[in-house]
Structures are given as C-alpha cells and as structure tokens.
C-alpha cells in the first residue's frame, strides 16, 4: 500500500486530519444502552400496571421513589444516548461544515433542556 | 460525499443506493437509525407528559385526552413498536460488539427474531395496557 504515514488514500487526497475522539463516543453509546435496557423494562412495566388511568394514578406512580429516580436516570441516560446517536446521523448526512456544527449544537441544547425540564417535572411531582 | 470546506475538489462517488438490492441487513440497519430518531421525538413527548402531570389535573386531562384519541393511539403504537425494535436490534448490536454472530446465517436469524419479537411485544404490551385500563375502569364503576 502506498504511503507509510498510515493515512487512507481519500484522507490524503482531501487533506483531512485526525478523526479526533471517537472511542469515547462509541463507549458512552454502549454504556447508556446497557443502562437503558433494564431501566426501560422497569419504567414501562410499572408505568402500565400502576401509572395508567386517572391523574391520581399517574401522580402516585411517579411519586414512588424507585420510579422517580428511575425516571431521572432515564432522562439523563436516554437523552445522552439520543444526543450521541443524532450527532452521528448529522455527521453522516450534513456536509456543509457550518450547518453541521450548528445542528449538532442545536441538538445538544434540545437534549439538555429537555432532560432538565423532565427532571424538574419529576422532582416537582415527587417532592410535593 | 466529502465536506465542502475540507475538500475543495469534488471527489467522484460510485453509485450505491441506485444499484444495490435492499437486503434484511441493510434495511434493518437504516430502520434502527430511523427508530432512533423516532424515539428521540418520543422522549420529548415523555417530557411533555411529565410536565402535564406536574402542572396539575387540567393539563393532564388535555394530554390524556389526546393520548386516547385515534391519532394519539396510532402515534403511541408507532412509538411502542419503534422502541421494541430499537431495543431488540440494539441488543443484536451489543452482541456484535463482543465479536459474536457475524456469520451470515446468524445475522439473518437474529434479524428475523428482532423483527418478530418487536411486533409480538408491541401487540402484547398493547393488550396488557388495555386490560389494565379496563380493570381500573371496572373498579371505578364499582363492578
């Protein structure tokens, strides 16, 4: 193979540099996925059994400490997992550098604000 | 396709989507990505729901009313299937991450298991939720 600097032909043709950090992203995606698996099963099953029905049912279900904590962990892990996944999608399909970075930042903000809003709501319910 | 900033020369690209026949592998892969995006929207809906509960009975009634409408139920079913598909295929991805299951037979078998399981689990969950609601309604009406 031509070239001894361990670069791919297309990277040399385009003058691309290093891909920076990818391993941390890959690992975080797996760890959040593993965390979300039992968490979702727990929230979905208890939610259907205890949370469905009237307003009181929903309120009571969310006030169980295990559910409140579970919901908060779900919001953090879930939105982080989503953020990482959406970032890869944007990197794959958006090729104008400025637009790509802008959209990645926008997605990050949406995920962050949504997670915080959700956490605030859960605390408001559980602590009242 | 290369970034227009980093690579001033337009590099040629071989035809791919135009000529490659869709297979279970490629279709399941893009579906995994699409269900991921759908679930992102679903998570925002969860936050909206949490806000509805936190804001009191009136806002909850509005949220609950929409959930019970035909459109709401269709959207919920869509989210439910997307969730089971994404979770099932996600497990398939995690198994690949351990280095196992890359032979074509296992890839296809696992793929069909995920598709089947996602449909089955969606239907089972739907029925279970319906039963729970029916039981609660029965209790409320003093059966």
Coordinates of C-alpha atoms in Angstrom, one line a residue:
Chain A
X1 CA 0.0 0.0 0.0
X2 CA 1.4 3.4 -1.0
X3 CA 2.4 5.9 1.8
X4 CA 3.9 5.0 5.1
X5 CA 2.0 7.5 7.3
X6 CA -0.9 5.2 7.9
X7 CA -3.4 7.5 6.2
X8 CA -6.2 6.4 3.9
X9 CA -5.9 7.5 0.2
X10 CA -9.1 9.6 0.5
X11 CA -7.8 11.4 3.6
X12 CA -4.5 12.2 1.8
X13 CA -6.5 13.4 -1.3
X14 CA -8.7 15.7 0.8
X15 CA -6.0 16.7 3.3
X16 CA -8.2 15.5 6.2
X17 CA -6.6 15.4 9.6
X18 CA -7.3 13.1 12.5
X19 CA -10.8 12.0 13.3
X20 CA -10.2 13.2 16.9
X21 CA -12.1 11.4 19.6
X22 CA -14.4 8.5 18.5
X23 CA -13.8 5.8 21.1
X24 CA -15.3 7.8 24.0
X25 CA -18.5 8.3 21.9
X26 CA -18.6 4.6 21.0
X27 CA -18.2 3.5 24.5
X28 CA -20.7 6.0 26.1
X29 CA -23.3 4.9 23.5
X30 CA -22.9 1.3 24.7
X31 CA -22.9 2.1 28.4
X32 CA -26.0 4.2 28.1
X33 CA -27.6 1.5 26.0
X34 CA -26.9 -1.2 28.7
X35 CA -28.2 1.1 31.4
X36 CA -31.4 1.9 29.5
X37 CA -32.3 -1.8 28.8
X38 CA -33.4 -2.8 32.3
X39 CA -34.5 0.8 33.1
X40 CA -37.0 0.9 30.3
X41 CA -38.4 -2.5 31.1
X42 CA -38.9 -1.3 34.7
X43 CA -40.5 2.0 33.8
X44 CA -42.7 0.5 31.1
X45 CA -44.0 -2.4 33.2
X46 CA -44.6 -0.4 36.4
X47 CA -46.0 2.5 34.3
X48 CA -48.6 0.3 32.6
X49 CA -49.6 -1.5 35.8
X50 CA -49.6 1.5 38.2
X51 CA -49.4 4.6 36.1
X52 CA -52.2 4.2 33.6
X53 CA -55.7 5.5 34.3
X54 CA -56.5 8.7 36.2
X55 CA -54.4 11.7 37.1
X56 CA -54.1 10.2 40.6
X57 CA -52.7 7.0 39.2
X58 CA -50.1 8.9 37.2
X59 CA -49.2 11.1 40.2
X60 CA -48.9 8.1 42.6
X61 CA -46.8 6.1 40.1
X62 CA -44.3 9.0 39.6
X63 CA -44.1 9.6 43.3
X64 CA -42.7 6.1 44.1
X65 CA -39.0 6.8 44.9
X66 CA -37.8 3.9 42.6
X67 CA -39.9 5.4 39.8
X68 CA -38.8 9.0 40.4
X69 CA -35.1 8.0 40.5
X70 CA -35.6 5.6 37.5
X71 CA -37.3 8.4 35.5
X72 CA -34.5 10.8 36.2
X73 CA -31.8 8.3 35.3
X74 CA -33.8 7.5 32.2
X75 CA -33.9 11.2 31.2
X76 CA -30.1 11.6 31.7
X77 CA -29.0 8.3 30.0
X78 CA -31.7 8.5 27.4
X79 CA -31.1 12.0 26.2
X80 CA -27.3 11.4 26.2
X81 CA -27.7 8.3 24.2
X82 CA -30.0 10.2 21.8
X83 CA -27.6 13.1 21.6
X84 CA -24.7 10.8 20.6
X85 CA -26.8 8.9 18.1
X86 CA -28.2 12.1 16.5
X87 CA -24.7 13.5 16.3
X88 CA -23.6 10.6 14.2
X89 CA -26.6 11.0 11.9
X90 CA -25.8 14.7 11.4
X91 CA -22.1 13.9 10.7
X92 CA -23.2 11.3 8.1
X93 CA -25.7 13.4 6.2
X94 CA -24.8 17.1 6.6
X95 CA -21.7 18.1 4.7
X96 CA -21.6 21.9 5.0
X97 CA -19.3 22.4 8.0
X98 CA -21.1 25.4 9.4
X99 CA -24.6 23.9 9.1
X100 CA -23.4 20.6 10.6
X101 CA -21.8 22.2 13.6
X102 CA -24.8 24.4 14.1
X103 CA -27.2 21.5 14.0
X104 CA -25.1 19.4 16.4
X105 CA -25.1 22.3 18.9
X106 CA -28.8 22.7 18.5
X107 CA -29.5 19.0 19.1
X108 CA -27.2 19.2 22.2
X109 CA -29.2 22.1 23.5
X110 CA -32.6 20.4 22.9
X111 CA -31.4 17.2 24.6
X112 CA -30.0 19.1 27.6
X113 CA -33.0 21.4 28.1
X114 CA -35.5 18.5 27.6
X115 CA -33.6 16.4 30.2
X116 CA -33.5 19.3 32.7
X117 CA -37.2 20.1 32.1
X118 CA -38.1 16.4 32.7
X119 CA -36.0 16.2 35.8
X120 CA -37.6 19.4 37.1
X121 CA -41.1 17.9 36.5
X122 CA -40.3 14.7 38.2
X123 CA -38.9 16.5 41.3
X124 CA -41.9 18.8 41.4
X125 CA -44.2 15.7 41.5
X126 CA -42.1 13.6 43.8
X127 CA -41.3 16.3 46.4
X128 CA -44.7 17.9 46.6
Chain B
X1 CA -19.6 12.8 -0.2
X2 CA -16.9 14.9 1.3
X3 CA -17.2 18.1 3.4
X4 CA -17.2 21.1 1.1
X5 CA -14.9 23.0 3.5
X6 CA -12.2 20.4 4.0
X7 CA -12.1 19.0 0.4
X8 CA -12.3 21.7 -2.3
X9 CA -12.1 19.2 -5.2
X10 CA -15.4 17.3 -5.7
X11 CA -14.4 13.6 -5.4
X12 CA -16.3 11.1 -7.6
X13 CA -18.6 8.6 -5.9
X14 CA -19.7 5.2 -7.2
X15 CA -23.4 4.5 -7.5
X16 CA -24.7 2.7 -4.4
X17 CA -28.3 3.2 -3.4
X18 CA -29.2 3.3 -7.1
X19 CA -28.0 -0.2 -7.8
X20 CA -27.7 -2.2 -4.5
X21 CA -30.7 -4.5 -3.9
X22 CA -32.2 -4.0 -0.4
X23 CA -31.5 -6.8 2.0
X24 CA -32.6 -7.6 5.5
X25 CA -29.2 -6.4 6.8
X26 CA -29.2 -3.0 5.2
X27 CA -33.0 -2.4 5.7
X28 CA -32.7 -3.3 9.4
X29 CA -29.7 -1.1 9.8
X30 CA -31.4 2.0 8.4
X31 CA -34.6 1.1 10.3
X32 CA -32.5 1.1 13.5
X33 CA -31.3 4.6 12.8
X34 CA -34.8 5.8 11.9
X35 CA -36.4 4.3 15.0
X36 CA -33.7 6.0 17.0
X37 CA -34.8 9.4 15.6
X38 CA -38.5 8.5 16.2
X39 CA -37.6 7.6 19.8
X40 CA -35.9 10.9 20.3
X41 CA -39.2 12.6 19.4
X42 CA -40.9 10.1 21.7
X43 CA -38.7 11.1 24.6
X44 CA -39.6 14.7 24.1
X45 CA -43.3 13.5 24.3
X46 CA -42.4 11.8 27.6
X47 CA -41.1 15.1 28.9
X48 CA -44.3 16.9 27.7
X49 CA -46.2 14.2 29.6
X50 CA -44.2 14.7 32.7
X51 CA -44.8 18.4 32.5
X52 CA -48.5 17.7 32.1
X53 CA -48.6 15.7 35.3
X54 CA -46.5 18.3 37.1
X55 CA -48.7 21.1 36.0
X56 CA -51.9 19.7 37.5
X57 CA -55.1 17.8 36.7
X58 CA -56.2 20.2 34.0
X59 CA -53.1 19.9 31.8
X60 CA -53.0 16.2 32.4
X61 CA -56.6 15.9 31.2
X62 CA -55.6 17.6 27.9
X63 CA -52.6 15.3 27.5
X64 CA -54.5 12.2 28.4
X65 CA -57.4 13.2 26.1
X66 CA -55.0 13.5 23.1
X67 CA -53.4 10.2 24.0
X68 CA -56.7 8.5 24.0
X69 CA -57.7 9.9 20.6
X70 CA -57.3 7.8 17.4
X71 CA -54.3 9.9 16.3
X72 CA -52.8 9.7 19.8
X73 CA -53.3 5.9 19.9
X74 CA -51.7 5.5 16.4
X75 CA -48.7 7.6 17.5
X76 CA -48.4 5.7 20.7
X77 CA -48.4 2.3 18.9
X78 CA -45.8 3.7 16.5
X79 CA -43.6 4.7 19.4
X80 CA -44.1 1.4 21.1
X81 CA -43.1 -0.6 18.1
X82 CA -40.1 1.7 17.4
X83 CA -39.0 1.2 21.0
X84 CA -39.1 -2.6 20.9
X85 CA -37.4 -2.7 17.5
X86 CA -34.6 -0.3 18.5
X87 CA -34.1 -2.1 21.8
X88 CA -34.1 -5.6 20.2
X89 CA -31.8 -4.6 17.4
X90 CA -29.7 -2.7 19.9
X91 CA -29.1 -6.0 21.8
X92 CA -28.1 -7.5 18.4
X93 CA -25.6 -4.7 18.0
X94 CA -24.2 -5.3 21.5
X95 CA -23.8 -9.0 20.7
X96 CA -21.8 -8.0 17.6
X97 CA -19.7 -5.7 19.8
X98 CA -18.5 -8.8 21.7
X99 CA -17.3 -10.2 18.4
X100 CA -20.0 -12.8 18.1
X101 CA -22.6 -13.6 15.5
X102 CA -21.0 -12.2 12.3
X103 CA -21.7 -15.3 10.1
X104 CA -24.5 -14.6 7.6
X105 CA -26.8 -17.3 9.0
X106 CA -26.7 -15.9 12.5
X107 CA -27.1 -12.3 11.2
X108 CA -30.2 -13.2 9.3
X109 CA -31.7 -15.4 12.0
X110 CA -31.1 -12.8 14.6
X111 CA -32.6 -10.2 12.3
X112 CA -35.8 -12.0 11.9
X113 CA -36.0 -12.7 15.6
X114 CA -35.8 -9.0 16.3
X115 CA -38.5 -8.1 13.7
X116 CA -40.8 -10.8 15.0
X117 CA -40.2 -10.0 18.7
X118 CA -40.8 -6.3 18.2
X119 CA -44.2 -7.0 16.6
X120 CA -45.1 -9.6 19.2
X121 CA -44.1 -7.4 22.2
X122 CA -45.9 -4.4 20.7
X123 CA -49.1 -6.4 20.5
X124 CA -48.7 -8.0 23.9
X125 CA -48.0 -4.6 25.6
X126 CA -51.0 -3.0 23.8
X127 CA -53.3 -5.8 25.1
X128 CA -51.8 -5.6 28.6
X129 CA -52.3 -1.8 28.8
X130 CA -55.9 -2.3 27.5
X131 CA -56.6 -4.9 30.1
X132 CA -55.2 -2.7 32.9
X133 CA -57.3 0.2 31.8
X134 CA -60.4 -2.0 31.6
X135 CA -59.8 -3.4 35.1
X136 CA -59.3 0.1 36.5
X137 CA -62.4 1.4 34.9
X138 CA -64.4 -1.6 36.2
X139 CA -63.1 -0.9 39.7
X140 CA -64.1 2.7 39.4
X141 CA -67.6 1.8 38.2
X142 CA -68.0 -0.4 41.2
X143 CA -68.3 -3.8 39.5

